GROMACS .gro file of N, CA and C in nm:
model
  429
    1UNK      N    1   5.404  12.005   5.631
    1UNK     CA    2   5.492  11.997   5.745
    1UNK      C    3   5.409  11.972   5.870
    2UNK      N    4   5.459  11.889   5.952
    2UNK     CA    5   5.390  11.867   6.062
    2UNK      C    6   5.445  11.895   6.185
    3UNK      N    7   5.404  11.945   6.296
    3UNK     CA    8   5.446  11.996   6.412
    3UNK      C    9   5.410  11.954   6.475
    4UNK      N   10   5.475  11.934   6.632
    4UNK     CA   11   5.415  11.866   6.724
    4UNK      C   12   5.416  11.936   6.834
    5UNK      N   13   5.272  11.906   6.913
    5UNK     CA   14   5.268  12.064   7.019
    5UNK      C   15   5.277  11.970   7.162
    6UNK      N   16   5.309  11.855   7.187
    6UNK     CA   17   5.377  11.776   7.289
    6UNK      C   18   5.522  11.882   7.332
    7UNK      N   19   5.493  11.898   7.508
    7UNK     CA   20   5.579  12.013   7.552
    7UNK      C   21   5.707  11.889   7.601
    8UNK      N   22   5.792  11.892   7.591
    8UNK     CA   23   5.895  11.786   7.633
    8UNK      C   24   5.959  11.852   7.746
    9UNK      N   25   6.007  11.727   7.841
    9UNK     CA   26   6.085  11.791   7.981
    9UNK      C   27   6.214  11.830   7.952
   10UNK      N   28   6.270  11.902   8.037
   10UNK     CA   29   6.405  11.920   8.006
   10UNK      C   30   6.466  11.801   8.030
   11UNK      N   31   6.557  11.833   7.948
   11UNK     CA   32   6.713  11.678   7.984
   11UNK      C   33   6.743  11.712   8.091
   12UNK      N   34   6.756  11.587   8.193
   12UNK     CA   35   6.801  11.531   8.290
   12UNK      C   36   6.942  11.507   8.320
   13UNK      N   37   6.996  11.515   8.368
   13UNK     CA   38   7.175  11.457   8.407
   13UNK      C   39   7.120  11.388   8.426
   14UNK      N   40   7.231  11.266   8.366
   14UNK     CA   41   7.214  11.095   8.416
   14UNK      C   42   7.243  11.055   8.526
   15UNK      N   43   7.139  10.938   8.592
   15UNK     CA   44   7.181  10.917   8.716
   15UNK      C   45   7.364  10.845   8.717
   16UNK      N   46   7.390  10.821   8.827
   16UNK     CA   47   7.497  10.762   8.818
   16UNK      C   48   7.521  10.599   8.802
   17UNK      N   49   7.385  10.560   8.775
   17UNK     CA   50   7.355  10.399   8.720
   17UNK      C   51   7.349  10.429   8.555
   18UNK      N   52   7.314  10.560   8.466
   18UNK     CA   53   7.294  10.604   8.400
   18UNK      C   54   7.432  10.618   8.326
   19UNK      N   55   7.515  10.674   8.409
   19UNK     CA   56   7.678  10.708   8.367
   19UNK      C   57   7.755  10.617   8.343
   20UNK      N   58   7.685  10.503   8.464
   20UNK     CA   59   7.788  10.398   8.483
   20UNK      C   60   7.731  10.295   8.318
   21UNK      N   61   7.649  10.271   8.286
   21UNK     CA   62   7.622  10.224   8.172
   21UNK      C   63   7.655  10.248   8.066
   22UNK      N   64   7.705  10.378   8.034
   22UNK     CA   65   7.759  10.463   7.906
   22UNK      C   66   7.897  10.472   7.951
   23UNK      N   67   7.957  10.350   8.033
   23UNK     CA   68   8.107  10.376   8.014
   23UNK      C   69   8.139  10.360   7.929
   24UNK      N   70   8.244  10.428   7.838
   24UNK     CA   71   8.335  10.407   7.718
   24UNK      C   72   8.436  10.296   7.763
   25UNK      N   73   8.441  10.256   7.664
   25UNK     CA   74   8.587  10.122   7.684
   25UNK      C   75   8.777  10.213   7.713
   26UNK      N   76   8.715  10.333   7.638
   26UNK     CA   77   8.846  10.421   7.666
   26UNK      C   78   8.822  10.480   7.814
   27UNK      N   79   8.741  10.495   7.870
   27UNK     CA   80   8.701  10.569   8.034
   27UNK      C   81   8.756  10.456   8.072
   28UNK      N   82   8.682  10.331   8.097
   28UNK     CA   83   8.755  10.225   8.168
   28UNK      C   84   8.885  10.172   8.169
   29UNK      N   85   8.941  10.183   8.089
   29UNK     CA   86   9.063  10.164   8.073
   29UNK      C   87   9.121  10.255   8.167
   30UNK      N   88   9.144  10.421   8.153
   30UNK     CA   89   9.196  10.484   8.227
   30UNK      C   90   9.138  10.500   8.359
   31UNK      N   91   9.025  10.420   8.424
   31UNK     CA   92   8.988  10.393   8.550
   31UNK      C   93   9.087  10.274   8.568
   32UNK      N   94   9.069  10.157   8.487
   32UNK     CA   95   9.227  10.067   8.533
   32UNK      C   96   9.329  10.076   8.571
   33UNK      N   97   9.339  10.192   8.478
   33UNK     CA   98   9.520  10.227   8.514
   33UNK      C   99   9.548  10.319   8.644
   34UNK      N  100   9.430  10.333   8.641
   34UNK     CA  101   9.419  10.474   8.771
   34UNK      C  102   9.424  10.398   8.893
   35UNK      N  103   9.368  10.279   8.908
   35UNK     CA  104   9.308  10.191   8.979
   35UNK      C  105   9.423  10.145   9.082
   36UNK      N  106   9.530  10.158   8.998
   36UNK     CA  107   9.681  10.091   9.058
   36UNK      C  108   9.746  10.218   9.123
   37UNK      N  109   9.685  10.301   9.127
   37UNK     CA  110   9.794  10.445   9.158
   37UNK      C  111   9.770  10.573   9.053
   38UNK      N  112   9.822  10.657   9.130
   38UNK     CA  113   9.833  10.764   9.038
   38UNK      C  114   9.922  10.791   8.951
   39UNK      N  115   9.867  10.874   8.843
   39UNK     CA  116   9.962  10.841   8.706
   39UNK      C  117   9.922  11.029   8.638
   40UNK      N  118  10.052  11.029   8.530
   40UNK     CA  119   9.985  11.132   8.466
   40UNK      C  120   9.937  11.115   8.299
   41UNK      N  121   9.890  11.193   8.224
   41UNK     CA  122   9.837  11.102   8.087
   41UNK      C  123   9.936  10.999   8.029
   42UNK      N  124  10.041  11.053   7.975
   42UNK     CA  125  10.177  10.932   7.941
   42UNK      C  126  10.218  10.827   7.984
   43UNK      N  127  10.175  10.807   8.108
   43UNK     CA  128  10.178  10.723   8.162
   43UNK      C  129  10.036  10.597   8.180
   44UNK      N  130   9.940  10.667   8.198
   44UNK     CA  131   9.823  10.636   8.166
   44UNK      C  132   9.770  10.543   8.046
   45UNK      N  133   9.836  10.615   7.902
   45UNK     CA  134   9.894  10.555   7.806
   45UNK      C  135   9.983  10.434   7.814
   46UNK      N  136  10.074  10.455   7.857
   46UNK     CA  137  10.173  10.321   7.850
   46UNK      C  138  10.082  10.223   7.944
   47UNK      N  139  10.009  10.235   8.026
   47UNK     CA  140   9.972  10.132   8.138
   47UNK      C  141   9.864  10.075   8.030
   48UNK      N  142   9.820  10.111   7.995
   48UNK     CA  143   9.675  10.063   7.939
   48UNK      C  144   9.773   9.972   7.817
   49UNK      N  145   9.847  10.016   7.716
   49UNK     CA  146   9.882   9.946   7.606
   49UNK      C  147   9.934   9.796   7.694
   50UNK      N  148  10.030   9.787   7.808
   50UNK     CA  149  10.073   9.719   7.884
   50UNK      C  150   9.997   9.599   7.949
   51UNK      N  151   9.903   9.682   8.004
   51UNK     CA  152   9.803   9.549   8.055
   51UNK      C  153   9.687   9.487   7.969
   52UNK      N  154   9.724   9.540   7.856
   52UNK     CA  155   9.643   9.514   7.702
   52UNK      C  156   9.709   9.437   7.659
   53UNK      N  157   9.849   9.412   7.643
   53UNK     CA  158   9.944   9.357   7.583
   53UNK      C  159   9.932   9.406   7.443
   54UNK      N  160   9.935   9.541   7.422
   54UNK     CA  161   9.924   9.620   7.318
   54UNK      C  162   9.818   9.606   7.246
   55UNK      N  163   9.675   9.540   7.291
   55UNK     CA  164   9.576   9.504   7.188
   55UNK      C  165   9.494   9.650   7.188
   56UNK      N  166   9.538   9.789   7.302
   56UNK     CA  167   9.477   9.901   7.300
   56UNK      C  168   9.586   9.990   7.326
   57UNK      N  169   9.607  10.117   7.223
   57UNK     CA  170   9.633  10.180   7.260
   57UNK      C  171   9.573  10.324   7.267
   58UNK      N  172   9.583  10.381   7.361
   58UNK     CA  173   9.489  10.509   7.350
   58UNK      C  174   9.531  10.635   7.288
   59UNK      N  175   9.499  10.712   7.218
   59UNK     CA  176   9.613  10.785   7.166
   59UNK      C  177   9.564  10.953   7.237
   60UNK      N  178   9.626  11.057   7.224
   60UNK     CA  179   9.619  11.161   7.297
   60UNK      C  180   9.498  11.226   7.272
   61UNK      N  181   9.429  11.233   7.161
   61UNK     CA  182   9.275  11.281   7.137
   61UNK      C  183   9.176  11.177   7.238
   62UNK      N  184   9.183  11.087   7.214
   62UNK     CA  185   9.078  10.980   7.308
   62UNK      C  186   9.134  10.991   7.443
   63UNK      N  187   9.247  11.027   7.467
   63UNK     CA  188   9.283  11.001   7.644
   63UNK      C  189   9.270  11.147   7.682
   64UNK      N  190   9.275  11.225   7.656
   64UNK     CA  191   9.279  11.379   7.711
   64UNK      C  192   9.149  11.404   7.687
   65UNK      N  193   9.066  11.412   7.635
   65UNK     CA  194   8.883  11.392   7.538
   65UNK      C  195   8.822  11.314   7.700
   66UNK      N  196   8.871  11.207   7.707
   66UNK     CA  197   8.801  11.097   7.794
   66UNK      C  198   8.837  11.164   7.937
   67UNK      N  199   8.972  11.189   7.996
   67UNK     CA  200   9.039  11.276   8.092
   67UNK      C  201   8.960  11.416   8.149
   68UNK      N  202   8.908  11.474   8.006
   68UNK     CA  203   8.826  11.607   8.075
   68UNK      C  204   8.688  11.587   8.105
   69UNK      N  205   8.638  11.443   8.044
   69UNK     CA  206   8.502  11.419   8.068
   69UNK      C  207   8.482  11.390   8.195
   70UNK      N  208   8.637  11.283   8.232
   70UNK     CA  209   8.628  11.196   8.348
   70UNK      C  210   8.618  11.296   8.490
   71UNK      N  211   8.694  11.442   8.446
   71UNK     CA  212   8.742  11.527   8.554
   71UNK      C  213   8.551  11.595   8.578
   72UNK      N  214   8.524  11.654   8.511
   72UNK     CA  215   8.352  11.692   8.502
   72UNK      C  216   8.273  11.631   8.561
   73UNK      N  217   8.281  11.463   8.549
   73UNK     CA  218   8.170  11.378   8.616
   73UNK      C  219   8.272  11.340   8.734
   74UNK      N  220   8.336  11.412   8.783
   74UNK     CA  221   8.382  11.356   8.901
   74UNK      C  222   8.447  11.185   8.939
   75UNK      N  223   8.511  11.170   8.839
   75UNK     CA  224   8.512  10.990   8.821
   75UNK      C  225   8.684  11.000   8.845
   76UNK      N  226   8.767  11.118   8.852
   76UNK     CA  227   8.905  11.149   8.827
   76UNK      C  228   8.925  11.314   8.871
   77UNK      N  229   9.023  11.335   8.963
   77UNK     CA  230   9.052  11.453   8.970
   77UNK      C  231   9.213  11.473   8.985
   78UNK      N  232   9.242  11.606   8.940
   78UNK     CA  233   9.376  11.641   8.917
   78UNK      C  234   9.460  11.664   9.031
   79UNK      N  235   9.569  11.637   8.978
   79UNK     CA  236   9.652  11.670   9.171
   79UNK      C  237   9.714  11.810   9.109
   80UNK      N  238   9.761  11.818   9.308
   80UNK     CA  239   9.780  11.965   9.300
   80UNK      C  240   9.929  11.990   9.218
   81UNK      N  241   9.998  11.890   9.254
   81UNK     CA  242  10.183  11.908   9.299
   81UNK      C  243  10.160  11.727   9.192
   82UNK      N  244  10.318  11.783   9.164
   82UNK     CA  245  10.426  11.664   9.084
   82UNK      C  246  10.406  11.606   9.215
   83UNK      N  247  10.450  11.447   9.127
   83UNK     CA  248  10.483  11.301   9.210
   83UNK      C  249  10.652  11.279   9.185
   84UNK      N  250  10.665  11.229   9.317
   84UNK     CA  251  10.807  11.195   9.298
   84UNK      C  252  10.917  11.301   9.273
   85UNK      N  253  10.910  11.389   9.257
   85UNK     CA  254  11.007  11.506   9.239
   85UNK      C  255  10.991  11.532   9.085
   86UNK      N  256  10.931  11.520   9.030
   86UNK     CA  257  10.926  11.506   8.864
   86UNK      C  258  10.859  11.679   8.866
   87UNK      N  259  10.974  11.795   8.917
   87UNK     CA  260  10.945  11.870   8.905
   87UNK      C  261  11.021  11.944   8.713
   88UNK      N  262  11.053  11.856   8.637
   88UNK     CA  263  11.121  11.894   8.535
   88UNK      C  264  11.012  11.930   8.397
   89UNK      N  265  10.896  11.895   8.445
   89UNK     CA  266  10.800  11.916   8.330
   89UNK      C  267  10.653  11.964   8.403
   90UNK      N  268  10.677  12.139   8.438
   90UNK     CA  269  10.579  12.154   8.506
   90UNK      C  270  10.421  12.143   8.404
   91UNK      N  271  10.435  12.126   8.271
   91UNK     CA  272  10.322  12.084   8.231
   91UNK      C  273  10.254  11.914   8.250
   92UNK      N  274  10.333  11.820   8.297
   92UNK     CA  275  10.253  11.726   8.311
   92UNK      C  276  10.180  11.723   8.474
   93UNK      N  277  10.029  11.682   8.381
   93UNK     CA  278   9.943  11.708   8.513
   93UNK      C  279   9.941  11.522   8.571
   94UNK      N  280   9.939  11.532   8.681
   94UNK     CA  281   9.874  11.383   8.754
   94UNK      C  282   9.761  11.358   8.816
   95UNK      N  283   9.653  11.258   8.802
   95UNK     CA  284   9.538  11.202   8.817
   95UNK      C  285   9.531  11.084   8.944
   96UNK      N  286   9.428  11.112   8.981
   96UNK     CA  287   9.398  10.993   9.075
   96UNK      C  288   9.228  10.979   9.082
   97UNK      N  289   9.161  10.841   9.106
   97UNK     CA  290   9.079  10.815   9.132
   97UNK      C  291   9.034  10.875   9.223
   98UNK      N  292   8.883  10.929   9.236
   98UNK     CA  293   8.789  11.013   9.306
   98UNK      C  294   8.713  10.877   9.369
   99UNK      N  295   8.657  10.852   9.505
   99UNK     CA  296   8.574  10.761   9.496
   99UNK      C  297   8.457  10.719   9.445
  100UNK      N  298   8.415  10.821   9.387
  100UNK     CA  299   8.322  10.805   9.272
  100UNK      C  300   8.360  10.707   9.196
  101UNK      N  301   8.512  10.733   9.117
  101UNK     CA  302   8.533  10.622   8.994
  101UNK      C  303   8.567  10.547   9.065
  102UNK      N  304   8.578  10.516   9.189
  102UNK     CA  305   8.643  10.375   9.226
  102UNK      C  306   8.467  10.297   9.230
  103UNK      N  307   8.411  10.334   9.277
  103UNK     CA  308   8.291  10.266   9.268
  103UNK      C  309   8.251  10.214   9.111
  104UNK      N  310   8.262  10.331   9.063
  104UNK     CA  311   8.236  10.311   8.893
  104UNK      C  312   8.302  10.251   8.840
  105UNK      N  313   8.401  10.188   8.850
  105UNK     CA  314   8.511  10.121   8.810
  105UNK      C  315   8.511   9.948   8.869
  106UNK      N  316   8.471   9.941   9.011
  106UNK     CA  317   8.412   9.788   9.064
  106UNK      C  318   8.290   9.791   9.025
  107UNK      N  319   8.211   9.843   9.019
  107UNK     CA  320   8.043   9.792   8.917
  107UNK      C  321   8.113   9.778   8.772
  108UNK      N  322   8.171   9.845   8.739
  108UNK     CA  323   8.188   9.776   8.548
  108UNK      C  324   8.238   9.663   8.598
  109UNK      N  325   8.384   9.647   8.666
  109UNK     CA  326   8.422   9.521   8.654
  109UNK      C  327   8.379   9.406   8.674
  110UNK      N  328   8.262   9.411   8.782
  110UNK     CA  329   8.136   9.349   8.855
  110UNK      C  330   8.094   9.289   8.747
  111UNK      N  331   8.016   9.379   8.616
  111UNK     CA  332   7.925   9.409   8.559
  111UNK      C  333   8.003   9.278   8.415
  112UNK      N  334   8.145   9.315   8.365
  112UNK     CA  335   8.198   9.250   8.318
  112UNK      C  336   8.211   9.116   8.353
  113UNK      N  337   8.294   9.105   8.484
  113UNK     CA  338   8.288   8.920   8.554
  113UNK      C  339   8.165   8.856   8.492
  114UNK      N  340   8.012   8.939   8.514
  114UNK     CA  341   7.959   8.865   8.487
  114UNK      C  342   7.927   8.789   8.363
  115UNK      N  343   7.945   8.888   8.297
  115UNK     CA  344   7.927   8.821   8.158
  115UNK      C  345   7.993   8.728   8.122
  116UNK      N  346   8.126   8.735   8.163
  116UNK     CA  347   8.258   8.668   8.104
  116UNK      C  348   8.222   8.494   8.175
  117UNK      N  349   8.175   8.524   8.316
  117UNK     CA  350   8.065   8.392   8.348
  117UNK      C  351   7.930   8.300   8.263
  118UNK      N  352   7.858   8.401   8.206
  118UNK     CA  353   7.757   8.386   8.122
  118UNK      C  354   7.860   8.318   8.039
  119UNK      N  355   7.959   8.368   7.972
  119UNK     CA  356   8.043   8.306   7.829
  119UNK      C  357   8.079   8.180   7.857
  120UNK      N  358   8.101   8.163   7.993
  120UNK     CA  359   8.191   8.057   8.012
  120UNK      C  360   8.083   7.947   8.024
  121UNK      N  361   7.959   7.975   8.102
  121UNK     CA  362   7.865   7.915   8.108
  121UNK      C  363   7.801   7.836   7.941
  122UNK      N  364   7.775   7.905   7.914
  122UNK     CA  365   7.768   7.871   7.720
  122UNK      C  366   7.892   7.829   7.626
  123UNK      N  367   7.967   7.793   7.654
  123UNK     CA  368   8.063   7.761   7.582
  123UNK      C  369   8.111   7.861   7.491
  124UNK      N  370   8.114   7.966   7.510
  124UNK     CA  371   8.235   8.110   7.458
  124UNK      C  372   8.313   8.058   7.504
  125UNK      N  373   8.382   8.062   7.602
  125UNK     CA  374   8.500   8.117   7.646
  125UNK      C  375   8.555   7.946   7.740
  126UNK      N  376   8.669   7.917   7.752
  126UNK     CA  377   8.700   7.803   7.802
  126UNK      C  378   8.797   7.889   7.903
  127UNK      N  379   8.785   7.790   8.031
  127UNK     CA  380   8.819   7.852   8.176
  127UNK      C  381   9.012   7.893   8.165
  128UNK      N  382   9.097   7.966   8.188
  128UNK     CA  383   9.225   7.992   8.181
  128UNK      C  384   9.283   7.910   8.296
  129UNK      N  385   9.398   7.829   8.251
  129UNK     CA  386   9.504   7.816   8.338
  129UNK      C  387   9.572   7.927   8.431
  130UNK      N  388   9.625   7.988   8.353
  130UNK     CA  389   9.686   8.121   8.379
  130UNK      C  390   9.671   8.216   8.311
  131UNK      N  391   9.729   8.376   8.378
  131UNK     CA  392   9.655   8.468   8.309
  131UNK      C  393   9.790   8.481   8.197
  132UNK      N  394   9.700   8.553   8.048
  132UNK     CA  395   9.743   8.562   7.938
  132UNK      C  396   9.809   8.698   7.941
  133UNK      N  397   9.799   8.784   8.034
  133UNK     CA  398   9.844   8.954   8.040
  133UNK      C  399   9.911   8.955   8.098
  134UNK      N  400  10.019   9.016   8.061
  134UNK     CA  401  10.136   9.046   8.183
  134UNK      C  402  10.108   9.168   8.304
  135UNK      N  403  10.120   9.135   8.422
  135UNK     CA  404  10.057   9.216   8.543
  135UNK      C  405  10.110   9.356   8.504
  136UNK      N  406  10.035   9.466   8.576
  136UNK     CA  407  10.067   9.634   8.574
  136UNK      C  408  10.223   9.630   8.565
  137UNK      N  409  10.310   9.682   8.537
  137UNK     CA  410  10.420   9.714   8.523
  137UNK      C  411  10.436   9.815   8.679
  138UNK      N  412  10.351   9.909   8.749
  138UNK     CA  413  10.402   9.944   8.856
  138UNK      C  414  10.309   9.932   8.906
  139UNK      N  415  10.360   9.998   9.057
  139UNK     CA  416  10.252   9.940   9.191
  139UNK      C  417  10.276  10.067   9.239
  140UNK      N  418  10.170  10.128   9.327
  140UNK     CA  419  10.183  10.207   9.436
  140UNK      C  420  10.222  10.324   9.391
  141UNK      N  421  10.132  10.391   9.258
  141UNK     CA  422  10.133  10.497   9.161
  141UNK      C  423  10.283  10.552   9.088
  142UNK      N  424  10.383  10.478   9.075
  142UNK     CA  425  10.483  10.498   9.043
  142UNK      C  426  10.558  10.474   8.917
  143UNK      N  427  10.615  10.608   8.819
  143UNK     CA  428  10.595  10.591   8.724
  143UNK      C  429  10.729  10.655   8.668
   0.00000   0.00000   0.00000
């Protein structure tokens, strides 16, 4: 058996260039949907399958999982009070973008454009007429 007497540093929290690189495709998504307004998980859900045109749907282990990570790193925080009078289900909670994730959320998309440029540049991807997704279903966090 061999041992190694190399003293190692402690783990580091990742910087936030660090975080922003290990976005999950499920984090981003619910930075999208967040992006348009505030929402609560169910809703969150429907937005994402929507502007996916159902090619994602998130299901309640990956969106509530991703939701408490998002609330920890500060990328999403919880509101205090119901939206809209939707005082009939005092268990649903509602979310809004922290400016943290709004930043984190224009560097991915940043980060994405570009590639999707690179593709287009190389012959992946051929330039769109129009867009293939049907726009957010609401505006101005309303749900």
């Amino acid at each position: 058996m061999v041992t190694s007497t190399v003293k190692r540093a402690a783990p580091q929290q990742p910087s936030e260039d660090e975080a922003a690189a290990v976005l999950t495709p499920a984090v981003f998504h619910i930075l999208l949907a967040l992006s348009d307004g505030n929402s609560h998980g169910y809703g969150i859900m429907q937005d994402v399958e929507a502007f996916t045109g159902g090619d994602i749907r998130l299901g309640p282990g990956t969106l509530y999982r991703s939701i408490q990570r998002m609330l920890v790193d500060g990328l999403i925080e919880e509101l205090e009070i119901a939206l809209h009078d939707e005082s009939d289900d005092d268990r649903r909670r509602h979310y809004r973008l922290t400016k943290k994730g709004l930043e984190i959320a224009q560097r991915e998309a940043r980060r994405l454009a570009d590639l999707v440029d690179v593709a287009r540049q190389r012959n992946l991807l051929v330039k769109r007429v129009g867009s293939a997704r049907p726009p957010s279903p609401r505006k101005g966090g309303r749900r």
